[in-house]
CSV table of C-alpha atoms and ligand atoms in Angstrom, one decimal:
chain,number,residue,atom,x,y,z
A,148,MET,CA,-58.4,16.6,-36.3
A,149,ASN,CA,-58.5,12.9,-35.6
A,150,PRO,CA,-55.2,12.2,-33.8
A,151,PRO,CA,-56.0,14.2,-30.7
A,152,LEU,CA,-59.4,12.4,-30.4
A,153,LEU,CA,-57.7,9.0,-30.8
A,154,GLU,CA,-55.2,9.9,-28.1
A,155,LEU,CA,-58.0,11.1,-25.7
A,156,PRO,CA,-58.5,7.8,-23.8
A,157,HIS,CA,-54.7,7.6,-23.4
A,158,LEU,CA,-54.6,11.1,-22.0
A,159,LEU,CA,-57.6,10.5,-19.7
A,160,GLU,CA,-56.0,7.4,-18.3
A,161,ILE,CA,-52.8,9.4,-17.5
A,162,ALA,CA,-54.9,12.2,-16.0
A,163,HIS,CA,-56.8,9.7,-13.8
A,164,ALA,CA,-53.7,7.9,-12.7
A,165,ARG,CA,-52.0,11.2,-11.9
A,166,ALA,CA,-54.9,12.3,-9.8
A,167,SER,CA,-55.0,9.1,-7.8
A,168,LEU,CA,-51.2,8.4,-7.6
A,169,ALA,CA,-49.6,11.8,-7.5
A,170,PRO,CA,-50.3,12.8,-3.8
A,171,ARG,CA,-48.9,9.5,-2.5
A,172,PHE,CA,-46.0,9.6,-5.0
A,173,TYR,CA,-45.0,13.1,-3.9
A,174,ALA,CA,-45.3,12.2,-0.2
A,175,ILE,CA,-43.0,9.2,-0.7
A,176,VAL,CA,-40.5,11.3,-2.6
A,177,ALA,CA,-40.5,14.0,0.0
A,178,ALA,CA,-39.8,11.5,2.8
A,179,LEU,CA,-36.8,10.2,1.0
A,180,GLY,CA,-34.9,13.4,1.7
A,181,SER,CA,-31.9,13.9,-0.6
A,182,PRO,CA,-32.1,14.1,-4.4
A,183,ARG,CA,-29.7,11.2,-4.6
A,184,ALA,CA,-32.0,9.0,-2.5
A,185,VAL,CA,-34.9,10.0,-4.6
A,186,TRP,CA,-33.1,9.0,-7.8
A,187,GLU,CA,-32.0,5.7,-6.3
A,188,ALA,CA,-35.5,4.9,-5.3
A,189,LEU,CA,-37.0,5.9,-8.7
A,190,HIS,CA,-34.2,4.3,-10.6
A,191,GLY,CA,-34.5,1.0,-8.7
A,192,ALA,CA,-38.3,1.0,-9.3
A,193,GLY,CA,-37.9,1.6,-13.0
A,194,VAL,CA,-39.7,4.9,-12.8
A,195,PHE,CA,-36.5,6.8,-13.8
A,196,PRO,CA,-34.3,4.4,-15.7
A,197,GLU,CA,-31.9,7.1,-16.9
A,198,PRO,CA,-28.6,7.8,-15.1
A,199,VAL,CA,-28.3,10.0,-12.0
A,200,GLY,CA,-26.7,12.8,-14.1
A,201,ARG,CA,-29.9,13.2,-16.1
A,202,TYR,CA,-31.9,13.5,-12.9
A,203,TYR,CA,-29.7,16.2,-11.5
A,204,ALA,CA,-29.6,18.0,-14.8
A,205,SER,CA,-33.4,18.0,-14.9
A,206,LEU,CA,-33.6,19.3,-11.3
A,207,ARG,CA,-31.3,22.1,-12.1
A,208,ARG,CA,-33.1,23.1,-15.3
A,209,PHE,CA,-36.8,22.5,-14.4
A,210,GLY,CA,-36.9,22.1,-10.6
A,211,VAL,CA,-38.1,19.1,-8.6
A,212,GLU,CA,-41.8,19.6,-9.2
A,213,THR,CA,-41.7,19.7,-13.0
A,214,THR,CA,-39.2,16.9,-13.1
A,215,LEU,CA,-41.5,14.6,-11.1
A,216,ASP,CA,-44.5,15.8,-13.0
A,217,ALA,CA,-42.9,14.9,-16.3
A,218,LEU,CA,-42.6,11.2,-15.2
A,219,PHE,CA,-46.4,10.7,-15.6
A,220,THR,CA,-46.3,9.3,-19.1
A,221,ALA,CA,-48.1,6.2,-20.4
A,222,GLU,CA,-44.8,4.2,-20.5
A,223,ARG,CA,-43.9,5.0,-16.9
A,224,LEU,CA,-47.3,4.6,-15.4
A,225,PRO,CA,-47.0,0.9,-14.5
A,226,ALA,CA,-43.7,1.5,-12.7
A,227,ILE,CA,-45.2,4.5,-10.9
A,228,ARG,CA,-48.1,2.4,-9.8
A,229,ARG,CA,-45.8,-0.4,-8.5
A,230,PHE,CA,-43.7,2.3,-6.8
A,231,VAL,CA,-46.7,3.8,-5.0
A,232,GLU,CA,-48.7,0.7,-4.2
A,233,GLY,CA,-46.1,-1.9,-3.8
A,234,PRO,CA,-44.3,-2.9,-0.6
A,235,ARG,CA,-41.2,-0.9,0.1
A,236,ALA,CA,-38.2,-1.9,2.1
A,237,VAL,CA,-37.9,0.3,5.2
A,238,GLY,CA,-34.3,1.2,5.6
A,239,PRO,CA,-32.6,3.9,7.7
A,240,PRO,CA,-33.1,7.5,6.5
A,241,ARG,CA,-30.5,8.4,4.0
A,242,VAL,CA,-28.8,11.8,4.6
A,243,SER,CA,-25.9,13.5,2.8
A,244,VAL,CA,-23.0,14.7,4.8
A,245,SER,CA,-23.5,18.3,3.5
A,246,THR,CA,-27.1,18.3,4.6
A,247,LEU,CA,-26.1,17.0,8.1
A,248,ALA,CA,-23.5,19.8,8.2
A,249,ASN,CA,-26.1,22.4,7.2
A,250,GLN,CA,-28.1,21.5,10.4
A,251,PHE,CA,-25.5,23.4,12.3
A,252,TYR,CA,-26.3,26.5,10.4
A,253,CYS,CA,-30.0,26.2,10.9
A,254,GLU,CA,-31.8,22.8,11.2
A,255,MET,CA,-35.1,24.4,10.5
A,256,GLN,CA,-33.9,25.5,7.1
A,257,VAL,CA,-32.9,21.8,6.4
A,258,HIS,CA,-36.4,20.8,7.5
A,259,LEU,CA,-38.2,23.4,5.4
A,260,ALA,CA,-36.1,22.5,2.3
A,261,ARG,CA,-37.5,18.9,2.7
A,262,THR,CA,-41.1,20.0,2.9
A,263,HIS,CA,-41.2,22.9,0.4
A,264,THR,CA,-40.0,23.7,-3.0
A,265,LEU,CA,-38.0,26.8,-2.9
A,266,ARG,CA,-35.5,28.0,-5.5
A,267,THR,CA,-32.9,30.5,-4.7
A,268,GLU,CA,-30.0,32.0,-6.6
A,269,SER,CA,-26.7,31.7,-4.8
A,270,ALA,CA,-23.3,33.0,-6.0
A,271,GLU,CA,-21.6,30.9,-3.3
A,272,LEU,CA,-23.1,27.6,-4.6
A,273,ALA,CA,-22.1,28.4,-8.1
A,274,ALA,CA,-18.5,29.2,-7.1
A,275,GLY,CA,-18.3,26.0,-5.0
A,276,ALA,CA,-19.4,23.9,-7.9
A,277,ALA,CA,-16.9,25.5,-10.2
A,278,GLY,CA,-14.0,24.9,-7.8
A,279,HIS,CA,-14.9,21.2,-7.4
A,280,ALA,CA,-15.3,20.6,-11.1
A,281,ALA,CA,-11.8,21.9,-11.7
A,282,PHE,CA,-10.5,19.7,-8.9
A,283,GLU,CA,-12.2,16.6,-10.2
A,284,ALA,CA,-11.1,17.0,-13.8
A,285,GLU,CA,-7.4,16.7,-12.7
A,286,ALA,CA,-7.8,13.6,-10.5
A,287,GLU,CA,-6.3,10.4,-11.8
A,288,GLU,CA,-8.8,7.5,-12.1
A,289,ILE,CA,-8.2,4.6,-9.7
A,290,THR,CA,-10.1,1.4,-9.5
A,291,GLN,CA,-11.7,-0.1,-6.4
A,292,GLU,CA,-9.2,-3.1,-6.7
A,293,GLU,CA,-6.3,-0.7,-6.7
A,294,ILE,CA,-7.6,1.0,-3.6
A,295,SER,CA,-8.1,-2.3,-1.8
A,296,GLU,CA,-4.6,-3.5,-2.8
A,297,ALA,CA,-2.9,-0.3,-1.5
A,298,ILE,CA,-4.9,-0.5,1.8
A,299,THR,CA,-3.9,-4.1,2.3
A,300,ALA,CA,-0.3,-3.3,1.5
A,301,GLY,CA,-0.3,-0.5,4.0
A,302,GLU,CA,0.7,2.0,1.3
A,303,PRO,CA,-0.1,5.8,1.5
A,304,LEU,CA,-3.1,6.7,-0.6
A,305,GLU,CA,-4.6,10.1,-1.5
A,306,LEU,CA,-8.2,9.8,-2.6
A,307,VAL,CA,-10.0,12.6,-4.3
A,308,GLU,CA,-13.8,12.9,-4.3
A,309,MET,CA,-14.0,9.6,-2.6
A,310,PRO,CA,-17.6,8.3,-2.1
A,311,VAL,CA,-18.1,7.4,1.6
A,312,THR,CA,-21.1,5.8,3.2
A,313,ALA,CA,-21.8,4.4,6.6
A,314,GLU,CA,-24.7,3.8,9.0
A,315,ILE,CA,-24.4,5.9,12.1
A,316,HIS,CA,-26.9,6.2,14.9
A,317,GLY,CA,-29.7,4.8,12.7
A,318,VAL,CA,-29.0,7.0,9.7
A,319,ARG,CA,-27.3,6.1,6.4
A,320,LEU,CA,-24.8,8.9,5.8
A,321,VAL,CA,-23.5,9.4,2.3
A,322,GLY,CA,-21.1,11.8,0.8
A,323,ARG,CA,-18.0,12.5,-1.3
A,324,ALA,CA,-15.0,13.6,0.7
A,325,ASP,CA,-12.8,16.2,-1.2
A,326,ARG,CA,-9.6,14.6,-0.2
A,327,ILE,CA,-8.8,11.7,2.1
A,328,HIS,CA,-5.2,10.6,2.9
A,329,LEU,CA,-4.9,7.0,4.1
A,330,GLU,CA,-1.9,4.8,5.1
A,331,GLY,CA,-3.1,1.2,5.0
A,332,ARG,CA,-6.0,1.0,7.4
A,333,ARG,CA,-5.1,4.2,9.2
A,334,GLY,CA,-6.9,7.5,8.3
A,335,ARG,CA,-4.3,10.3,8.2
A,336,LEU,CA,-6.2,13.4,6.9
A,337,VAL,CA,-9.7,14.4,5.8
A,338,LEU,CA,-9.5,17.7,3.9
A,339,GLU,CA,-12.4,19.8,2.6
A,340,PHE,CA,-12.2,22.8,0.3
A,341,LYS,CA,-14.6,25.7,0.7
A,342,PHE,CA,-15.0,28.6,-1.6
A,343,SER,CA,-15.9,31.9,0.0
A,344,GLY,CA,-14.9,35.5,0.2
A,345,ARG,CA,-14.7,35.2,4.0
A,346,ARG,CA,-11.8,33.3,5.5
A,347,GLU,CA,-13.7,31.8,8.5
A,348,LEU,CA,-14.2,28.4,10.0
A,349,PHE,CA,-17.9,27.7,10.5
A,350,PRO,CA,-19.4,24.9,12.7
A,351,SER,CA,-20.8,23.3,9.6
A,352,HIS,CA,-17.3,23.0,8.2
A,353,VAL,CA,-16.1,21.2,11.4
A,354,VAL,CA,-19.1,18.8,11.3
A,355,GLN,CA,-18.6,17.9,7.6
A,356,VAL,CA,-15.0,16.7,8.1
A,357,GLU,CA,-15.9,15.1,11.4
A,358,ALA,CA,-18.6,13.1,9.8
A,359,TYR,CA,-16.2,11.8,7.2
A,360,GLY,CA,-13.8,10.8,10.0
A,361,ARG,CA,-16.6,9.0,11.8
A,362,MET,CA,-17.6,7.2,8.6
A,363,LEU,CA,-14.0,6.1,8.0
A,364,GLU,CA,-14.0,4.6,11.5
A,365,SER,CA,-17.3,2.7,10.7
A,366,MET,CA,-15.6,1.4,7.6
A,367,GLY,CA,-12.8,-0.1,9.8
A,368,PHE,CA,-10.1,2.6,9.6
A,369,GLN,CA,-8.1,3.7,12.6
A,370,THR,CA,-8.8,7.3,13.5
A,371,ASP,CA,-6.7,7.8,16.6
A,372,ARG,CA,-4.3,10.0,14.8
A,373,LEU,CA,-6.6,11.4,12.2
A,374,LEU,CA,-6.3,15.0,11.2
A,375,TYR,CA,-9.0,17.3,9.8
A,376,GLY,CA,-8.3,20.2,7.5
A,377,VAL,CA,-10.7,22.9,6.2
A,378,ALA,CA,-9.2,25.1,3.5
A,379,VAL,CA,-11.1,28.2,2.5
A,380,LEU,CA,-10.2,29.6,-1.0
A,381,PRO,CA,-11.5,32.5,-3.0
A,382,ARG,CA,-14.7,32.0,-5.0
A,383,GLY,CA,-14.0,30.4,-8.4
A,384,ARG,CA,-10.4,29.4,-7.5
A,385,ARG,CA,-9.3,26.3,-9.3
A,386,VAL,CA,-7.8,23.7,-6.9
A,387,SER,CA,-5.0,22.1,-8.8
A,388,ASP,CA,-3.5,18.9,-7.6
A,389,ALA,CA,-0.3,20.7,-6.7
A,390,LEU,CA,-2.3,23.2,-4.6
A,391,ALA,CA,-4.2,20.4,-2.9
A,392,ARG,CA,-1.0,18.7,-2.0
A,393,LYS,CA,0.5,21.9,-0.7
A,394,ILE,CA,-2.5,22.4,1.6
A,395,ALA,CA,-2.3,18.8,2.8
A,396,GLU,CA,1.4,19.2,3.5
A,397,ALA,CA,0.7,22.4,5.5
A,398,ALA,CA,-1.8,20.5,7.6
A,399,PHE,CA,0.7,17.8,8.4
A,400,GLU,CA,3.3,20.4,9.2
A,401,VAL,CA,1.0,22.1,11.7
A,402,ALA,CA,0.2,18.8,13.4
A,403,ARG,CA,3.9,18.0,13.6
A,404,ALA,CA,4.5,21.3,15.4
A,405,GLY,CA,2.0,20.2,18.1
A,406,LEU,CA,-1.8,20.0,18.1
A,407,SER,CA,-3.9,18.3,20.7
A,408,ALA,CA,-7.4,16.9,20.6
A,409,THR,CA,-9.7,18.3,23.4
A,410,ASP,CA,-12.7,16.8,25.0
A,411,ALA,CA,-16.1,18.0,24.2
A,412,ARG,CA,-18.3,19.9,26.6
A,413,PRO,CA,-21.4,18.0,27.6
A,414,PRO,CA,-24.2,18.6,25.1
A,415,SER,CA,-27.0,21.0,25.9
A,416,GLY,CA,-29.4,22.1,23.1
A,417,VAL,CA,-27.7,22.6,19.7
A,418,PRO,CA,-24.0,21.7,20.2
A,419,ASP,CA,-21.4,24.1,19.1
A,420,PRO,CA,-18.8,22.2,17.1
A,421,LEU,CA,-16.3,25.0,17.6
A,422,SER,CA,-16.5,24.8,21.4
A,423,GLY,CA,-13.7,22.8,23.0
A,424,LEU,CA,-11.9,22.7,19.7
A,425,THR,CA,-8.1,23.1,19.5
A,426,VAL,CA,-7.5,24.4,16.1
A,427,ARG,CA,-4.5,25.9,14.3
A,428,ARG,CA,-4.9,28.4,11.4
A,429,VAL,CA,-2.5,28.7,8.5
A,430,ASP,CA,-2.7,31.7,6.2
A,431,ASP,CA,-1.3,31.5,2.8
A,432,GLU,CA,-1.7,33.9,-0.2
A,433,ALA,CA,-4.0,31.3,-1.9
A,434,PHE,CA,-5.9,29.9,1.0
A,435,GLY,CA,-6.8,29.9,4.7
A,436,LEU,CA,-6.4,26.6,6.4
A,437,TRP,CA,-7.8,25.3,9.8
A,438,VAL,CA,-6.3,22.1,11.2
A,439,PHE,CA,-7.6,20.1,14.1
A,440,ARG,CA,-7.5,16.5,15.5
A,441,HIS,CA,-10.2,13.9,15.6
A,442,SER,CA,-11.9,13.6,19.0
A,443,ARG,CA,-14.3,10.7,19.3
A,444,GLN,CA,-16.2,12.4,22.1
A,445,ARG,CA,-16.7,15.6,20.2
A,446,VAL,CA,-17.7,13.8,17.0
A,447,GLU,CA,-20.2,11.7,18.9
A,448,ARG,CA,-21.7,14.7,20.6
A,449,ASP,CA,-22.3,16.5,17.2
A,450,LEU,CA,-23.5,13.5,15.2
A,451,GLN,CA,-25.8,12.2,17.9
A,452,TRP,CA,-27.5,15.6,18.0
A,453,ALA,CA,-27.8,15.8,14.2
A,454,THR,CA,-29.0,12.3,13.6
A,455,SER,CA,-31.7,12.4,16.3
A,456,TYR,CA,-33.7,14.8,14.0
A,457,TRP,CA,-33.6,12.2,11.2
A,458,THR,CA,-34.6,9.3,13.3
A,459,GLY,CA,-37.6,11.3,14.5
A,460,ALA,CA,-36.4,11.4,18.1
A,461,ARG,CA,-37.0,15.2,18.2
A,462,ALA,CA,-38.5,18.1,16.3
A,463,PRO,CA,-36.3,20.4,14.1
A,464,GLU,CA,-34.7,23.3,15.9
A,465,GLY,CA,-34.4,26.8,14.5
A,466,THR,CA,-31.3,28.9,15.0
A,467,MET,CA,-31.2,31.5,17.7
A,468,ALA,CA,-29.1,33.8,15.5
A,469,ARG,CA,-31.2,36.8,14.4
A,470,GLY,CA,-28.7,37.6,11.6
A,471,LYS,CA,-29.3,34.2,10.0
A,472,CYS,CA,-33.1,34.7,10.1
A,473,ARG,CA,-32.8,38.1,8.5
A,474,ALA,CA,-30.8,36.6,5.6
A,475,CYS,CA,-33.1,33.5,5.4
A,476,PRO,CA,-35.0,32.9,2.1
A,477,PHE,CA,-37.5,30.6,3.9
A,478,ASN,CA,-38.2,33.6,6.2
A,479,ALA,CA,-38.7,35.8,3.2
A,480,ALA,CA,-41.1,33.3,1.8
A,481,GLU,CA,-43.0,33.3,5.1
A,482,LEU,CA,-42.5,29.5,5.6
A,483,CYS,CA,-40.7,29.6,9.0
A,484,GLY,CA,-42.8,29.6,12.2
A,485,VAL,CA,-39.8,30.0,14.5
A,486,SER,CA,-38.1,33.0,13.0
A,487,LYS,CA,-36.2,35.2,15.4
A,488,ALA,CA,-36.2,38.3,13.2
A,489,PRO,CA,-38.0,39.8,10.2
A,490,PRO,CA,-36.5,39.0,6.8
A,491,ASP,CA,-34.2,41.3,4.8
A,492,GLY,CA,-36.6,43.6,2.9
A,493,ARG,CA,-34.3,43.3,-0.2
A,494,TYR,CA,-35.5,39.8,-1.0
A,495,ALA,CA,-37.8,39.5,-3.9
A,496,VAL,CA,-40.3,36.6,-3.6
A,497,ARG,CA,-42.3,35.1,-6.5
A,498,ARG,CA,-44.9,32.5,-5.8
A,499,THR,CA,-45.9,30.1,-8.6
A,500,LEU,CA,-48.8,27.8,-8.1
A,501,GLY,CA,-47.6,24.5,-9.3
A,502,ARG,CA,-49.7,21.4,-10.0
A,503,PHE,CA,-49.0,19.9,-6.6
A,504,GLY,CA,-48.4,22.9,-4.4
A,505,VAL,CA,-46.8,26.2,-4.2
A,506,THR,CA,-43.3,26.9,-5.5
A,507,HIS,CA,-41.5,29.8,-3.9
A,508,VAL,CA,-38.8,31.5,-5.9
A,509,VAL,CA,-36.7,33.8,-3.9
A,510,GLN,CA,-33.9,36.0,-5.2
A,511,PRO,CA,-31.9,38.6,-3.2
A,512,ALA,CA,-32.8,41.8,-5.0
A,513,SER,CA,-29.2,43.0,-4.8
A,514,ARG,CA,-28.0,40.1,-7.0
A,515,ARG,CA,-30.5,40.4,-9.7
B,606,SF4,S1,-36.0,32.0,9.7
B,606,SF4,FE1,-34.3,31.6,11.1
B,606,SF4,S2,-35.0,29.8,12.3
B,606,SF4,FE2,-36.4,30.0,10.5
B,606,SF4,S3,-35.4,28.6,8.9
B,606,SF4,FE3,-34.7,30.7,8.6
B,606,SF4,S4,-32.7,30.8,9.7
B,606,SF4,FE4,-33.9,29.1,10.5
């Protein structure tokens, strides 16, 4: 068979390049943090010229390791070499708002997710994605020019899935807010939808909306009367525009009835975003809603703590909650050195030796 022999030099060149470039390539990618940041870097360098949707689709289907491994082709090698060996602009670390919020569940989990490949099955994640997809599909397209005109004219504006980015405390925060209500240059409401069987307000929910509020402030919007709303809906529930408006109206109604912003307690260790928070709860058949006001002091306390991990000012902290450690897939995969309790014995762990390390696949046995 001649063709394979003819291709041999080609394959050898790829194999040599892979051996010399891959370790550094993977280290650079791991340091980038979020999948979006990785795609932007690879896309900008010509290593992954395809659109971001293709990158996410590949991550979902094959995982990060296989996706990156597949980039080592003859066509892409020059771009990979430039990417690895060329000078790189050093910018602030780029962090998604949802990752930042997850630090308030357990920061060590966020840290371990950056440094290890671990795939889990999660019914909650699937339900959240379904709810958001339904929500997005109904939203009316609006151009950047139309947004700018409405803001300049001081008109009320309801923005759905709005991309927001700002540099805060040396970190580039990026995210998409579920719903933001503006009136000219004044922020009126930041509303997030959560899909869960438990109607409960968690610290990570508070931080997520707070971060969007702080980012609006950085973008030049007034936030002195800004309201935050967190709506919890059953898993898989479709958020129609009518339902979203009803929830937003309920938030404004609660605020009109009286809602004060409170000062934050001084920070010590991991701040608790729920402490010092005046919050009103609305219970409807279709949703649970928590409404609270923006407090600069509280937001600063929470964001300063969270961003100091990303700037390298301190090491990651693990939660003190034993229950979280018991339910933690990183604990089940024996990756956490600061666990406070043994993992739930119902986890099934599969280890796959990948080309560049170990992939841990963890599935709660009860859901298989
Ligand atoms: S075992 Fe506990 S401390 Fe460690 S990552 Fe998991 S939840 Fe965090």
